[in-house]
Amino acid sequence: MDHFQFTKIFANRRKELKLTQAQIAEYIGVSRAAVSKWEKGQSYPDITLLPKLAKLFHLSIDELLGYNSQMTKDEIRQTYIRLSKEFSKQPFELVEQEIEELLKEYYSCLPFVLKMAQLYLNYAPKSPDRQKTLNRVIQLCSQVKMFSKDFLLINEATMMEAVALLQLGKPEEVLELLGNDINHPVEANQLIATAHQMIGNSKKAKEIIQVSYYQNLVQLVSYATESMMMEMENGDYVEETVQKIHRLIQLFDLESLHFNTCLIFYYKAAAVFVLKGLQEQAMEMLQCYAKLCIKIKFPMKLQGNSYFYLVTDWIEKTSVIGGEAPRDEQSIKKDLVLTIWNDPIFAPLKEINEFKAMMLNLACHLKVEEVLK
């Protein structure tokens, strides 16, 4: 991609300012013939002349050259989606090569750098060298943290780096990165909302509170799921957690609001029940998982609902890829099936006809029957 459009910008700007080539030549201290060659694209001005020429044209040097080192939010979004689809069609190495070329080109566009880190993180399982890919994620996150002044961007990079470190089996480094104990002021959003309300910005105050409400609800289900996994030996605790979270999901219609969190809950609850020898309860959770997979509308899109009515706009404003899925549709569909089918925990269920029929029906609905062969 040719980012330099000096010839076109030079000619247009000269005409806009009603300057002759001779006037420019005299001001810069070169011959008129040299200016003529610049305008025809036959040669370019010496680098030492660019500041003076940019000043004459009332442009920055980048504007004069027609060079843009930054992507717009929409350009980042479209690039992410395109590359995500490429991962389902091309060998990992070919897509990786394109990503690295883009990273060289847009090295200083930190939102783009972070999204490429996210893309690598999401497709690391497809990499022929998973460790190398995860280390690349960490490098890109470090780059963002080093050069960005945006708190939200830095925070996102830090969280992404922590995920990559966990996948590399480096929990000590995660604790070094994030700290050893609870240290995030959860009350900050409420204070910010109150401040907006006090200065008359009630719309923003409502958005902050509603989005925080939504985030904490989703986080509550995630925390409960992990708590259940850690209390596997406590049968009563597991049963009560499953009942409470199942009711919460129904109460807030979380399956339509944040289906991924619900899928993880059903999957992990089923795994716990299998490990405890409770196959009937495990099948109930897996049926919930399969029914939800069938209800998902593709292309997947994260959004609010009639109750959390401010969430959709917030997602579109704050996320570079909006509510779009972070991976390509075909990879997601395959993983929805293989997450269950290939998990050794569920091996005992493969002898049950109901389980096999459920998985075949799910694979057939998602049009990924080949993954079960």
mmCIF file of C-alpha atoms in Angstrom:
data_model
loop_
_atom_site.group_PDB
_atom_site.id
_atom_site.type_symbol
_atom_site.label_atom_id
_atom_site.label_comp_id
_atom_site.label_asym_id
_atom_site.label_seq_id
_atom_site.Cartn_x
_atom_site.Cartn_y
_atom_site.Cartn_z
ATOM 1 C CA MET A 1 0.000 0.000 0.000
ATOM 2 C CA ASP A 2 1.478 3.317 -1.073
ATOM 3 C CA HIS A 3 0.905 5.878 1.666
ATOM 4 C CA PHE A 4 2.929 8.677 0.047
ATOM 5 C CA GLN A 5 0.910 11.039 -2.136
ATOM 6 C CA PHE A 6 3.330 13.945 -2.113
ATOM 7 C CA THR A 7 2.996 14.793 -5.837
ATOM 8 C CA LYS A 8 -0.796 15.089 -5.761
ATOM 9 C CA ILE A 9 -0.878 16.959 -2.440
ATOM 10 C CA PHE A 10 1.908 19.325 -3.530
ATOM 11 C CA ALA A 11 0.189 20.251 -6.805
ATOM 12 C CA ASN A 12 -3.267 20.679 -5.262
ATOM 13 C CA ARG A 13 -2.012 22.700 -2.311
ATOM 14 C CA ARG A 14 0.071 25.002 -4.525
ATOM 15 C CA LYS A 15 -3.006 25.755 -6.617
ATOM 16 C CA GLU A 16 -5.200 26.250 -3.532
ATOM 17 C CA LEU A 17 -2.755 28.846 -2.194
ATOM 18 C CA LYS A 18 -2.398 30.399 -5.670
ATOM 19 C CA LEU A 19 1.379 30.055 -5.619
ATOM 20 C CA THR A 20 3.504 29.718 -8.750
ATOM 21 C CA GLN A 21 6.300 27.200 -9.060
ATOM 22 C CA ALA A 22 8.721 30.139 -9.304
ATOM 23 C CA GLN A 23 7.482 31.600 -6.011
ATOM 24 C CA ILE A 24 7.931 28.262 -4.262
ATOM 25 C CA ALA A 25 11.396 27.853 -5.783
ATOM 26 C CA GLU A 26 12.457 31.284 -4.538
ATOM 27 C CA TYR A 27 11.102 30.671 -1.025
ATOM 28 C CA ILE A 28 12.700 27.250 -0.673
ATOM 29 C CA GLY A 29 15.945 28.215 -2.409
ATOM 30 C CA VAL A 30 15.896 25.784 -5.348
ATOM 31 C CA SER A 31 15.446 26.099 -9.076
ATOM 32 C CA ARG A 32 12.022 26.332 -10.714
ATOM 33 C CA ALA A 33 12.901 23.182 -12.667
ATOM 34 C CA ALA A 34 13.338 21.286 -9.386
ATOM 35 C CA VAL A 35 9.868 22.349 -8.230
ATOM 36 C CA SER A 36 8.419 21.308 -11.575
ATOM 37 C CA LYS A 37 9.953 17.830 -11.173
ATOM 38 C CA TRP A 38 8.449 17.534 -7.692
ATOM 39 C CA GLU A 39 5.012 18.304 -9.076
ATOM 40 C CA LYS A 40 5.410 15.776 -11.891
ATOM 41 C CA GLY A 41 6.659 13.070 -9.554
ATOM 42 C CA GLN A 42 10.033 12.891 -11.309
ATOM 43 C CA SER A 43 11.923 13.660 -8.100
ATOM 44 C CA TYR A 44 11.316 14.601 -4.461
ATOM 45 C CA PRO A 45 12.628 17.458 -2.317
ATOM 46 C CA ASP A 46 15.589 16.845 -0.047
ATOM 47 C CA ILE A 47 14.496 15.802 3.432
ATOM 48 C CA THR A 48 16.001 18.966 4.925
ATOM 49 C CA LEU A 49 13.604 21.081 2.821
ATOM 50 C CA LEU A 50 10.427 19.385 4.069
ATOM 51 C CA PRO A 51 9.954 21.456 7.262
ATOM 52 C CA LYS A 52 10.187 24.750 5.327
ATOM 53 C CA LEU A 53 7.899 23.481 2.560
ATOM 54 C CA ALA A 54 5.359 22.184 5.078
ATOM 55 C CA LYS A 55 5.393 25.557 6.826
ATOM 56 C CA LEU A 56 4.759 27.368 3.535
ATOM 57 C CA PHE A 57 1.765 25.094 2.819
ATOM 58 C CA HIS A 58 0.484 25.276 6.430
ATOM 59 C CA LEU A 59 0.629 21.504 6.720
ATOM 60 C CA SER A 60 2.436 18.990 8.895
ATOM 61 C CA ILE A 61 5.190 16.987 7.216
ATOM 62 C CA ASP A 62 3.018 13.859 7.370
ATOM 63 C CA GLU A 63 0.131 15.755 5.741
ATOM 64 C CA LEU A 64 2.467 17.072 3.060
ATOM 65 C CA LEU A 65 3.722 13.591 2.279
ATOM 66 C CA GLY A 66 0.228 12.127 2.422
ATOM 67 C CA TYR A 67 1.371 9.591 4.956
ATOM 68 C CA ASN A 68 -0.989 8.283 7.625
ATOM 69 C CA SER A 69 0.480 6.031 10.305
ATOM 70 C CA GLN A 70 -2.853 5.643 12.075
ATOM 71 C CA MET A 71 -5.900 3.548 11.259
ATOM 72 C CA THR A 72 -9.398 4.742 11.992
ATOM 73 C CA LYS A 73 -11.545 2.703 14.369
ATOM 74 C CA ASP A 74 -13.550 1.392 11.427
ATOM 75 C CA GLU A 75 -10.387 0.450 9.505
ATOM 76 C CA ILE A 76 -9.098 -1.495 12.520
ATOM 77 C CA ARG A 77 -12.435 -3.233 12.842
ATOM 78 C CA GLN A 78 -12.595 -4.231 9.187
ATOM 79 C CA THR A 79 -8.971 -5.385 9.186
ATOM 80 C CA TYR A 80 -9.537 -7.520 12.290
ATOM 81 C CA ILE A 81 -12.642 -9.153 10.790
ATOM 82 C CA ARG A 82 -10.901 -9.802 7.466
ATOM 83 C CA LEU A 83 -7.832 -11.374 9.066
ATOM 84 C CA SER A 84 -10.029 -13.428 11.388
ATOM 85 C CA LYS A 85 -11.752 -14.929 8.357
ATOM 86 C CA GLU A 86 -8.390 -15.560 6.724
ATOM 87 C CA PHE A 87 -7.373 -17.783 9.642
ATOM 88 C CA SER A 88 -10.182 -20.175 8.690
ATOM 89 C CA LYS A 89 -9.060 -20.334 5.050
ATOM 90 C CA GLN A 90 -5.272 -19.949 5.020
ATOM 91 C CA PRO A 91 -2.373 -21.621 6.856
ATOM 92 C CA PHE A 92 -1.537 -19.820 10.094
ATOM 93 C CA GLU A 93 1.914 -18.791 8.806
ATOM 94 C CA LEU A 94 0.479 -16.908 5.806
ATOM 95 C CA VAL A 95 -1.930 -14.870 7.915
ATOM 96 C CA GLU A 96 0.822 -14.292 10.471
ATOM 97 C CA GLN A 97 3.056 -12.887 7.730
ATOM 98 C CA GLU A 98 0.360 -10.408 6.705
ATOM 99 C CA ILE A 99 -0.232 -9.358 10.310
ATOM 100 C CA GLU A 100 3.467 -8.726 10.856
ATOM 101 C CA GLU A 101 3.674 -6.612 7.705
ATOM 102 C CA LEU A 102 0.767 -4.523 8.924
ATOM 103 C CA LEU A 103 2.359 -4.187 12.353
ATOM 104 C CA LYS A 104 5.512 -2.776 10.741
ATOM 105 C CA GLU A 105 3.392 -0.344 8.767
ATOM 106 C CA TYR A 106 1.221 0.782 11.686
ATOM 107 C CA TYR A 107 3.714 0.389 14.509
ATOM 108 C CA SER A 108 2.559 3.589 16.216
ATOM 109 C CA CYS A 109 -1.182 2.877 15.906
ATOM 110 C CA LEU A 110 -1.521 1.358 19.366
ATOM 111 C CA PRO A 111 -5.242 0.439 19.222
ATOM 112 C CA PHE A 112 -4.416 -1.564 16.091
ATOM 113 C CA VAL A 113 -1.367 -3.168 17.744
ATOM 114 C CA LEU A 114 -3.530 -4.285 20.664
ATOM 115 C CA LYS A 115 -6.193 -5.751 18.378
ATOM 116 C CA MET A 116 -3.539 -7.754 16.581
ATOM 117 C CA ALA A 117 -2.420 -9.067 19.982
ATOM 118 C CA GLN A 118 -6.026 -10.087 20.631
ATOM 119 C CA LEU A 119 -6.228 -11.756 17.227
ATOM 120 C CA TYR A 120 -3.080 -13.770 17.925
ATOM 121 C CA LEU A 121 -4.421 -14.721 21.353
ATOM 122 C CA ASN A 122 -7.713 -15.942 19.906
ATOM 123 C CA TYR A 123 -6.015 -18.028 17.221
ATOM 124 C CA ALA A 124 -3.011 -19.251 19.209
ATOM 125 C CA PRO A 125 -4.483 -22.811 19.301
ATOM 126 C CA LYS A 126 -4.106 -22.914 15.494
ATOM 127 C CA SER A 127 -0.466 -21.825 15.579
ATOM 128 C CA PRO A 128 2.210 -24.409 14.718
ATOM 129 C CA ASP A 129 4.264 -22.797 17.503
ATOM 130 C CA ARG A 130 1.756 -21.800 20.173
ATOM 131 C CA GLN A 131 4.426 -20.671 22.635
ATOM 132 C CA LYS A 132 5.969 -18.319 20.077
ATOM 133 C CA THR A 133 2.555 -16.841 19.268
ATOM 134 C CA LEU A 134 1.706 -16.273 22.932
ATOM 135 C CA ASN A 135 5.080 -14.613 23.493
ATOM 136 C CA ARG A 136 4.314 -12.356 20.538
ATOM 137 C CA VAL A 137 1.048 -11.396 22.253
ATOM 138 C CA ILE A 138 3.036 -10.389 25.329
ATOM 139 C CA GLN A 139 5.474 -8.350 23.207
ATOM 140 C CA LEU A 140 2.644 -6.435 21.554
ATOM 141 C CA CYS A 141 0.917 -5.788 24.880
ATOM 142 C CA SER A 142 4.194 -4.493 26.317
ATOM 143 C CA GLN A 143 4.553 -2.171 23.334
ATOM 144 C CA VAL A 144 1.105 -0.718 23.983
ATOM 145 C CA LYS A 145 1.813 -0.238 27.695
ATOM 146 C CA MET A 146 5.149 1.428 26.978
ATOM 147 C CA PHE A 147 3.925 4.017 24.483
ATOM 148 C CA SER A 148 0.233 4.579 25.229
ATOM 149 C CA LYS A 149 -1.123 7.260 27.554
ATOM 150 C CA ASP A 150 -4.657 5.870 27.384
ATOM 151 C CA PHE A 151 -5.526 4.239 30.721
ATOM 152 C CA LEU A 152 -8.199 1.980 29.214
ATOM 153 C CA LEU A 153 -5.861 0.795 26.468
ATOM 154 C CA ILE A 154 -3.091 0.105 28.987
ATOM 155 C CA ASN A 155 -5.508 -1.775 31.241
ATOM 156 C CA GLU A 156 -6.751 -3.921 28.354
ATOM 157 C CA ALA A 157 -3.170 -4.679 27.327
ATOM 158 C CA THR A 158 -2.326 -5.684 30.898
ATOM 159 C CA MET A 159 -5.297 -8.076 31.116
ATOM 160 C CA MET A 160 -4.457 -9.585 27.740
ATOM 161 C CA GLU A 161 -0.844 -10.069 28.762
ATOM 162 C CA ALA A 162 -2.018 -11.859 31.916
ATOM 163 C CA VAL A 163 -4.159 -14.262 29.853
ATOM 164 C CA ALA A 164 -1.191 -15.052 27.600
ATOM 165 C CA LEU A 165 1.046 -15.667 30.626
ATOM 166 C CA LEU A 166 -1.500 -18.053 32.136
ATOM 167 C CA GLN A 167 -1.693 -19.962 28.861
ATOM 168 C CA LEU A 168 2.097 -20.200 28.913
ATOM 169 C CA GLY A 169 1.912 -21.690 32.411
ATOM 170 C CA LYS A 170 3.497 -18.712 34.175
ATOM 171 C CA PRO A 171 1.194 -17.927 37.128
ATOM 172 C CA GLU A 172 3.974 -16.288 39.149
ATOM 173 C CA GLU A 173 4.445 -13.685 36.417
ATOM 174 C CA VAL A 174 0.701 -13.027 36.397
ATOM 175 C CA LEU A 175 0.786 -12.275 40.128
ATOM 176 C CA GLU A 176 3.784 -10.026 39.588
ATOM 177 C CA LEU A 177 1.890 -8.211 36.851
ATOM 178 C CA LEU A 178 -1.483 -7.850 38.590
ATOM 179 C CA GLY A 179 -0.615 -8.127 42.274
ATOM 180 C CA ASN A 180 -1.345 -10.829 44.814
ATOM 181 C CA ASP A 181 -4.680 -9.655 46.139
ATOM 182 C CA ILE A 182 -7.863 -7.733 45.335
ATOM 183 C CA ASN A 183 -6.736 -4.267 44.312
ATOM 184 C CA HIS A 184 -9.222 -2.843 41.835
ATOM 185 C CA PRO A 185 -11.537 -0.096 43.190
ATOM 186 C CA VAL A 186 -14.948 -1.419 42.068
ATOM 187 C CA GLU A 187 -16.643 1.676 43.510
ATOM 188 C CA ALA A 188 -14.905 3.996 40.999
ATOM 189 C CA ASN A 189 -17.671 3.777 38.384
ATOM 190 C CA GLN A 190 -20.317 4.752 40.918
ATOM 191 C CA LEU A 191 -18.303 7.810 41.910
ATOM 192 C CA ILE A 192 -17.809 8.789 38.267
ATOM 193 C CA ALA A 193 -21.543 8.400 37.597
ATOM 194 C CA THR A 194 -22.395 10.525 40.648
ATOM 195 C CA ALA A 195 -20.029 13.248 39.421
ATOM 196 C CA HIS A 196 -21.742 13.259 35.994
ATOM 197 C CA GLN A 197 -25.145 13.449 37.683
ATOM 198 C CA MET A 198 -24.027 16.428 39.787
ATOM 199 C CA ILE A 199 -22.951 18.429 36.724
ATOM 200 C CA GLY A 200 -26.222 17.667 34.937
ATOM 201 C CA ASN A 201 -24.966 14.958 32.597
ATOM 202 C CA SER A 202 -27.644 12.438 33.576
ATOM 203 C CA LYS A 203 -27.476 10.529 30.283
ATOM 204 C CA LYS A 204 -23.809 9.698 30.842
ATOM 205 C CA ALA A 205 -24.482 8.847 34.487
ATOM 206 C CA LYS A 206 -27.197 6.378 33.459
ATOM 207 C CA GLU A 207 -24.899 4.769 30.903
ATOM 208 C CA ILE A 208 -22.074 4.288 33.402
ATOM 209 C CA ILE A 209 -24.353 2.744 36.025
ATOM 210 C CA GLN A 210 -26.202 0.494 33.583
ATOM 211 C CA VAL A 211 -23.025 -0.728 31.892
ATOM 212 C CA SER A 212 -21.414 -1.367 35.294
ATOM 213 C CA TYR A 213 -24.558 -3.244 36.358
ATOM 214 C CA TYR A 214 -24.329 -5.352 33.184
ATOM 215 C CA GLN A 215 -20.603 -6.000 33.597
ATOM 216 C CA ASN A 216 -20.961 -6.999 37.239
ATOM 217 C CA LEU A 217 -23.825 -9.333 36.418
ATOM 218 C CA VAL A 218 -21.765 -11.122 33.779
ATOM 219 C CA GLN A 219 -18.798 -11.161 36.142
ATOM 220 C CA LEU A 220 -20.981 -12.605 38.915
ATOM 221 C CA VAL A 221 -21.794 -15.624 36.752
ATOM 222 C CA SER A 222 -18.112 -16.030 35.870
ATOM 223 C CA TYR A 223 -17.042 -15.828 39.520
ATOM 224 C CA ALA A 224 -19.751 -18.281 40.570
ATOM 225 C CA THR A 225 -18.626 -20.701 37.861
ATOM 226 C CA GLU A 226 -15.030 -20.598 39.064
ATOM 227 C CA SER A 227 -16.151 -20.858 42.702
ATOM 228 C CA MET A 228 -18.111 -23.998 41.789
ATOM 229 C CA MET A 229 -15.012 -25.511 40.162
ATOM 230 C CA MET A 230 -12.938 -24.834 43.275
ATOM 231 C CA GLU A 231 -15.571 -26.415 45.554
ATOM 232 C CA MET A 232 -15.914 -29.665 43.630
ATOM 233 C CA GLU A 233 -15.497 -31.778 46.757
ATOM 234 C CA ASN A 234 -18.386 -29.941 48.408
ATOM 235 C CA GLY A 235 -21.399 -31.516 46.700
ATOM 236 C CA ASP A 236 -23.999 -29.305 48.388
ATOM 237 C CA TYR A 237 -22.118 -26.156 47.395
ATOM 238 C CA VAL A 238 -21.939 -27.297 43.758
ATOM 239 C CA GLU A 239 -25.653 -28.135 43.636
ATOM 240 C CA GLU A 240 -26.643 -24.820 45.222
ATOM 241 C CA THR A 241 -24.371 -22.825 42.905
ATOM 242 C CA VAL A 242 -25.797 -24.502 39.817
ATOM 243 C CA GLN A 243 -29.352 -23.806 40.981
ATOM 244 C CA LYS A 244 -28.645 -20.162 41.841
ATOM 245 C CA ILE A 245 -26.792 -19.360 38.615
ATOM 246 C CA HIS A 246 -29.334 -21.211 36.469
ATOM 247 C CA ARG A 247 -32.120 -19.092 37.994
ATOM 248 C CA LEU A 248 -30.048 -15.937 37.540
ATOM 249 C CA ILE A 249 -29.506 -16.728 33.865
ATOM 250 C CA GLN A 250 -33.247 -17.157 33.379
ATOM 251 C CA LEU A 251 -34.145 -14.078 35.447
ATOM 252 C CA PHE A 252 -31.964 -11.729 33.381
ATOM 253 C CA ASP A 253 -32.240 -13.611 30.072
ATOM 254 C CA LEU A 254 -28.467 -13.875 30.070
ATOM 255 C CA GLU A 255 -28.479 -16.456 27.279
ATOM 256 C CA SER A 256 -29.390 -13.726 24.803
ATOM 257 C CA LEU A 257 -27.449 -11.014 26.607
ATOM 258 C CA HIS A 258 -24.067 -12.741 27.014
ATOM 259 C CA PHE A 259 -24.284 -16.296 25.669
ATOM 260 C CA ASN A 260 -20.576 -17.049 26.001
ATOM 261 C CA THR A 261 -20.641 -16.679 29.782
ATOM 262 C CA CYS A 262 -23.663 -19.002 29.919
ATOM 263 C CA LEU A 263 -22.008 -21.586 27.665
ATOM 264 C CA ILE A 264 -18.943 -21.659 29.904
ATOM 265 C CA PHE A 265 -21.160 -22.126 32.969
ATOM 266 C CA TYR A 266 -23.112 -25.031 31.412
ATOM 267 C CA TYR A 267 -19.910 -26.661 30.170
ATOM 268 C CA LYS A 268 -18.078 -26.444 33.493
ATOM 269 C CA ALA A 269 -21.136 -27.480 35.514
ATOM 270 C CA ALA A 270 -21.473 -30.554 33.297
ATOM 271 C CA ALA A 271 -17.787 -31.349 33.781
ATOM 272 C CA VAL A 272 -18.133 -31.134 37.571
ATOM 273 C CA PHE A 273 -21.150 -33.445 37.549
ATOM 274 C CA VAL A 274 -19.342 -36.010 35.378
ATOM 275 C CA LEU A 275 -16.350 -36.000 37.713
ATOM 276 C CA LYS A 276 -18.700 -36.585 40.628
ATOM 277 C CA GLY A 277 -20.346 -39.491 38.772
ATOM 278 C CA LEU A 278 -23.657 -37.640 38.326
ATOM 279 C CA GLN A 279 -24.256 -38.350 34.640
ATOM 280 C CA GLU A 280 -27.938 -37.400 34.660
ATOM 281 C CA GLN A 281 -27.218 -33.907 36.014
ATOM 282 C CA ALA A 282 -24.296 -33.604 33.580
ATOM 283 C CA MET A 283 -26.603 -34.375 30.658
ATOM 284 C CA GLU A 284 -29.046 -31.702 31.860
ATOM 285 C CA MET A 285 -26.286 -29.088 31.729
ATOM 286 C CA LEU A 286 -25.085 -30.323 28.344
ATOM 287 C CA GLN A 287 -28.620 -30.110 26.998
ATOM 288 C CA CYS A 288 -28.713 -26.483 28.143
ATOM 289 C CA TYR A 289 -25.374 -25.967 26.374
ATOM 290 C CA ALA A 290 -26.586 -27.560 23.126
ATOM 291 C CA LYS A 291 -29.925 -25.715 23.120
ATOM 292 C CA LEU A 292 -28.154 -22.403 23.605
ATOM 293 C CA CYS A 293 -25.712 -23.176 20.768
ATOM 294 C CA ILE A 294 -28.670 -23.836 18.487
ATOM 295 C CA LYS A 295 -30.318 -20.544 19.500
ATOM 296 C CA ILE A 296 -27.228 -18.459 18.675
ATOM 297 C CA LYS A 297 -27.722 -16.338 15.594
ATOM 298 C CA PHE A 298 -24.824 -16.052 13.188
ATOM 299 C CA PRO A 299 -22.996 -13.856 12.548
ATOM 300 C CA MET A 300 -22.634 -13.565 16.312
ATOM 301 C CA LYS A 301 -23.004 -10.111 17.803
ATOM 302 C CA LEU A 302 -22.725 -8.986 21.414
ATOM 303 C CA GLN A 303 -25.428 -6.480 22.368
ATOM 304 C CA GLY A 304 -27.779 -5.343 25.088
ATOM 305 C CA ASN A 305 -31.497 -6.008 25.358
ATOM 306 C CA SER A 306 -34.672 -4.145 26.314
ATOM 307 C CA TYR A 307 -33.615 -4.054 29.971
ATOM 308 C CA PHE A 308 -29.938 -3.200 29.421
ATOM 309 C CA TYR A 309 -30.925 -0.766 26.689
ATOM 310 C CA LEU A 310 -27.783 1.411 26.866
ATOM 311 C CA VAL A 311 -25.308 -1.447 26.517
ATOM 312 C CA THR A 312 -25.412 -1.882 22.728
ATOM 313 C CA ASP A 313 -24.346 1.707 22.028
ATOM 314 C CA TRP A 314 -21.635 1.449 24.685
ATOM 315 C CA ILE A 315 -20.211 -1.710 23.064
ATOM 316 C CA GLU A 316 -20.170 -0.043 19.661
ATOM 317 C CA LYS A 317 -18.454 3.068 21.058
ATOM 318 C CA THR A 318 -15.829 1.420 23.224
ATOM 319 C CA SER A 319 -14.871 -1.765 21.390
ATOM 320 C CA VAL A 320 -12.771 -1.412 18.243
ATOM 321 C CA ILE A 321 -14.522 -4.422 16.699
ATOM 322 C CA GLY A 322 -17.888 -3.446 18.190
ATOM 323 C CA GLY A 323 -20.090 -6.396 19.044
ATOM 324 C CA GLU A 324 -18.558 -8.587 16.352
ATOM 325 C CA ALA A 325 -17.233 -12.029 17.294
ATOM 326 C CA PRO A 326 -13.452 -12.045 17.891
ATOM 327 C CA ARG A 327 -12.966 -15.123 15.656
ATOM 328 C CA ASP A 328 -14.339 -16.302 12.327
ATOM 329 C CA GLU A 329 -17.744 -17.991 12.260
ATOM 330 C CA GLN A 330 -16.589 -21.423 11.097
ATOM 331 C CA SER A 331 -13.922 -21.724 13.783
ATOM 332 C CA ILE A 332 -16.466 -20.762 16.440
ATOM 333 C CA LYS A 333 -18.982 -23.339 15.218
ATOM 334 C CA LYS A 334 -16.385 -26.104 15.216
ATOM 335 C CA ASP A 335 -15.218 -25.199 18.700
ATOM 336 C CA LEU A 336 -18.774 -25.186 20.047
ATOM 337 C CA VAL A 337 -18.937 -28.881 19.136
ATOM 338 C CA LEU A 338 -15.335 -29.945 19.759
ATOM 339 C CA THR A 339 -15.129 -28.274 23.174
ATOM 340 C CA ILE A 340 -17.496 -30.985 24.401
ATOM 341 C CA TRP A 341 -16.705 -33.843 22.029
ATOM 342 C CA ASN A 342 -12.916 -33.796 22.480
ATOM 343 C CA ASP A 343 -12.854 -33.150 26.223
ATOM 344 C CA PRO A 344 -11.677 -36.393 27.900
ATOM 345 C CA ILE A 345 -13.875 -35.564 30.897
ATOM 346 C CA PHE A 346 -16.933 -36.391 28.782
ATOM 347 C CA ALA A 347 -15.509 -39.652 27.393
ATOM 348 C CA PRO A 348 -17.789 -41.776 29.651
ATOM 349 C CA LEU A 349 -20.835 -40.093 28.089
ATOM 350 C CA LYS A 350 -19.932 -41.248 24.577
ATOM 351 C CA GLU A 351 -21.425 -44.621 25.442
ATOM 352 C CA ILE A 352 -24.809 -42.982 26.040
ATOM 353 C CA ASN A 353 -27.059 -42.783 22.972
ATOM 354 C CA GLU A 354 -28.682 -39.572 24.204
ATOM 355 C CA PHE A 355 -25.282 -37.851 24.338
ATOM 356 C CA LYS A 356 -24.257 -39.052 20.871
ATOM 357 C CA ALA A 357 -27.585 -37.970 19.384
ATOM 358 C CA MET A 358 -27.328 -34.562 21.044
ATOM 359 C CA MET A 359 -23.811 -33.968 19.692
ATOM 360 C CA LEU A 360 -24.728 -35.171 16.192
ATOM 361 C CA ASN A 361 -27.772 -32.901 16.155
ATOM 362 C CA LEU A 362 -25.657 -29.932 17.286
ATOM 363 C CA ALA A 363 -22.968 -30.616 14.673
ATOM 364 C CA CYS A 364 -25.627 -31.012 11.989
ATOM 365 C CA HIS A 365 -27.324 -27.738 12.968
ATOM 366 C CA LEU A 366 -24.000 -25.864 12.879
ATOM 367 C CA LYS A 367 -23.032 -27.615 9.632
ATOM 368 C CA VAL A 368 -19.791 -29.039 11.052
ATOM 369 C CA GLU A 369 -20.650 -32.759 10.974
ATOM 370 C CA GLU A 370 -17.153 -33.610 9.742
ATOM 371 C CA VAL A 371 -15.591 -32.717 13.097
ATOM 372 C CA LEU A 372 -17.214 -35.759 14.741
ATOM 373 C CA LYS A 373 -15.729 -38.237 12.259
#
